[in-house]
mmCIF file of C-alpha atoms in Angstrom:
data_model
loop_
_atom_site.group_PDB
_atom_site.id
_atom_site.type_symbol
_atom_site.label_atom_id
_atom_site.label_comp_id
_atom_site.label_asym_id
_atom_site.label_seq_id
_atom_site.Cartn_x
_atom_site.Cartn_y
_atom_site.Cartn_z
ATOM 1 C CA UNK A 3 -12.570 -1.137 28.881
ATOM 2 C CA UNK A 4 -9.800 -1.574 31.583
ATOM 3 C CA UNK A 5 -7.416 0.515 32.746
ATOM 4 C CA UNK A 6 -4.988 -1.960 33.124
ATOM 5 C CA UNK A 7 -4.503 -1.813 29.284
ATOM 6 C CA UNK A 8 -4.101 2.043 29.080
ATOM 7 C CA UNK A 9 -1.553 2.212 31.959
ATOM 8 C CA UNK A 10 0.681 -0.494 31.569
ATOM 9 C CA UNK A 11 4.094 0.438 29.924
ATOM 10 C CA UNK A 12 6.596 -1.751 28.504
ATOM 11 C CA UNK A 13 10.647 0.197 28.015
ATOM 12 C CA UNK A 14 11.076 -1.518 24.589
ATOM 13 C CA UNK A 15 14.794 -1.770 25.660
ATOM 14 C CA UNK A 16 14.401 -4.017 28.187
ATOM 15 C CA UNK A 17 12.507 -6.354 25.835
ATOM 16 C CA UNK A 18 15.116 -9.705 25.355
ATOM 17 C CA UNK A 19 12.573 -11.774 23.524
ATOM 18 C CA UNK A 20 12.770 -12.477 20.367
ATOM 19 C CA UNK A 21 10.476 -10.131 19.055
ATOM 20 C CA UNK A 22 8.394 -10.289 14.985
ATOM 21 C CA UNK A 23 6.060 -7.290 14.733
ATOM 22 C CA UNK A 24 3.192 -7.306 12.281
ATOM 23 C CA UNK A 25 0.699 -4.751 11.703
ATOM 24 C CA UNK A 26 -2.086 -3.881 9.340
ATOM 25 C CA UNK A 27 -1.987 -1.147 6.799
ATOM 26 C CA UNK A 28 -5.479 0.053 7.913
ATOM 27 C CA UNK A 29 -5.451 -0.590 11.449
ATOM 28 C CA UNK A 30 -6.451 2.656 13.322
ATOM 29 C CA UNK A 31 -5.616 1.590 16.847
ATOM 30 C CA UNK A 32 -2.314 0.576 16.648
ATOM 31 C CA UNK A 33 -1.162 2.107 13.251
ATOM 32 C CA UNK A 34 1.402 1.392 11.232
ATOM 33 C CA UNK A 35 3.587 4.312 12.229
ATOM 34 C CA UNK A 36 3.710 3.023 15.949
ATOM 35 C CA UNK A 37 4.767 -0.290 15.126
ATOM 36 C CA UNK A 38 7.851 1.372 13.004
ATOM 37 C CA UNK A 39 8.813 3.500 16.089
ATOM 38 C CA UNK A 40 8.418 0.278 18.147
ATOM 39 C CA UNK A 41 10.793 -2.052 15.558
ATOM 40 C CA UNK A 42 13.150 1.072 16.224
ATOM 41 C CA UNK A 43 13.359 0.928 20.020
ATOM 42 C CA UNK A 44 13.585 -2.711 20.265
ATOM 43 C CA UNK A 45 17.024 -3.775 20.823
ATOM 44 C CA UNK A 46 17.238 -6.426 18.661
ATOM 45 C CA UNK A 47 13.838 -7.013 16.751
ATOM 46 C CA UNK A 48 13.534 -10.125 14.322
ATOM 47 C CA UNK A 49 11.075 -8.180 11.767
ATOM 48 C CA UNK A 50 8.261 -5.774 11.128
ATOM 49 C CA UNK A 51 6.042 -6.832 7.933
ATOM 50 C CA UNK A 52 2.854 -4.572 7.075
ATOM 51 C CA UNK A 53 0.153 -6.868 5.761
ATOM 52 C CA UNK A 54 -2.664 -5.512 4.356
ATOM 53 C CA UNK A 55 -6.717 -5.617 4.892
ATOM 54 C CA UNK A 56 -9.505 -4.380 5.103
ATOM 55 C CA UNK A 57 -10.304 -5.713 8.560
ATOM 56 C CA UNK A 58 -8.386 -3.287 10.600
ATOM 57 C CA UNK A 59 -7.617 -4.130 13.958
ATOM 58 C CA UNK A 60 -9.503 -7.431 13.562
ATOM 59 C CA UNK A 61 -6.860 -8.495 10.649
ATOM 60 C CA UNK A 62 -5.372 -10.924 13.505
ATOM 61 C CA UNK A 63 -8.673 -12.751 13.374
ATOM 62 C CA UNK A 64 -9.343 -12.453 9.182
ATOM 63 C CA UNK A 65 -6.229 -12.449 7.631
ATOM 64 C CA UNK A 66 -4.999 -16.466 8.144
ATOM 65 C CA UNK A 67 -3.441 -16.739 4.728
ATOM 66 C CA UNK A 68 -1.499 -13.897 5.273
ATOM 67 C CA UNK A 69 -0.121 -14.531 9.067
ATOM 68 C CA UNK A 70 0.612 -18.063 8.771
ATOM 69 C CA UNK A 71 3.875 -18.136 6.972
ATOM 70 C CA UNK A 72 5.061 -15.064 8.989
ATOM 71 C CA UNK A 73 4.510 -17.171 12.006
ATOM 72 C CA UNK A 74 5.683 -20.196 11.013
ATOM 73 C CA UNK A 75 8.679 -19.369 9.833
ATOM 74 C CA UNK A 76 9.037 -17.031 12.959
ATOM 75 C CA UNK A 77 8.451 -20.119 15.194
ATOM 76 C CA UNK A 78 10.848 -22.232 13.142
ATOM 77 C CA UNK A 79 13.081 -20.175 14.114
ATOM 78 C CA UNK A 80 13.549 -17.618 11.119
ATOM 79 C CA UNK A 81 14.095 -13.864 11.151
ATOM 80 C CA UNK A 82 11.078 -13.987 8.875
#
């Protein structure tokens, strides 16, 4: 595992991208709860949505029926 992924920080308030956050309801490394408290210090976030799985972290991979019109309509230029 690098280290580069452990010690690089991001100040959520200097974000200025357009920003949709979705996480997974039984993801264990980054948990639902973080992804709240991120959607909270972003200055101006587009949208959280929870999706759910059994996959976990590897949702991103699985869960194509679920992700697709999130990102879709994020990329059309929705709030989704």
């Amino acid at each position: 595992r690098s280290q580069a992924i452990d010690l690089h920080r991001v100040d959520p308030a200097s974000v200025t991208t357009p920003t949709l956050l979705i996480s997974v309801d039984s993801d264990l490394i980054v948990p639902t709860a973080l992804m709240e408290e991120l959607h909270r210090a972003l200055p101006d976030p587009l949208g959280h949505h929870c999706i759910r799985s059994l996959h976990g972290h590897d949702a991103f991979l699985k869960e194509q029926a679920a992700l697709t019109p999130l990102l879709q309509d994020f990329l059309a230029g929705g709030a989704a």
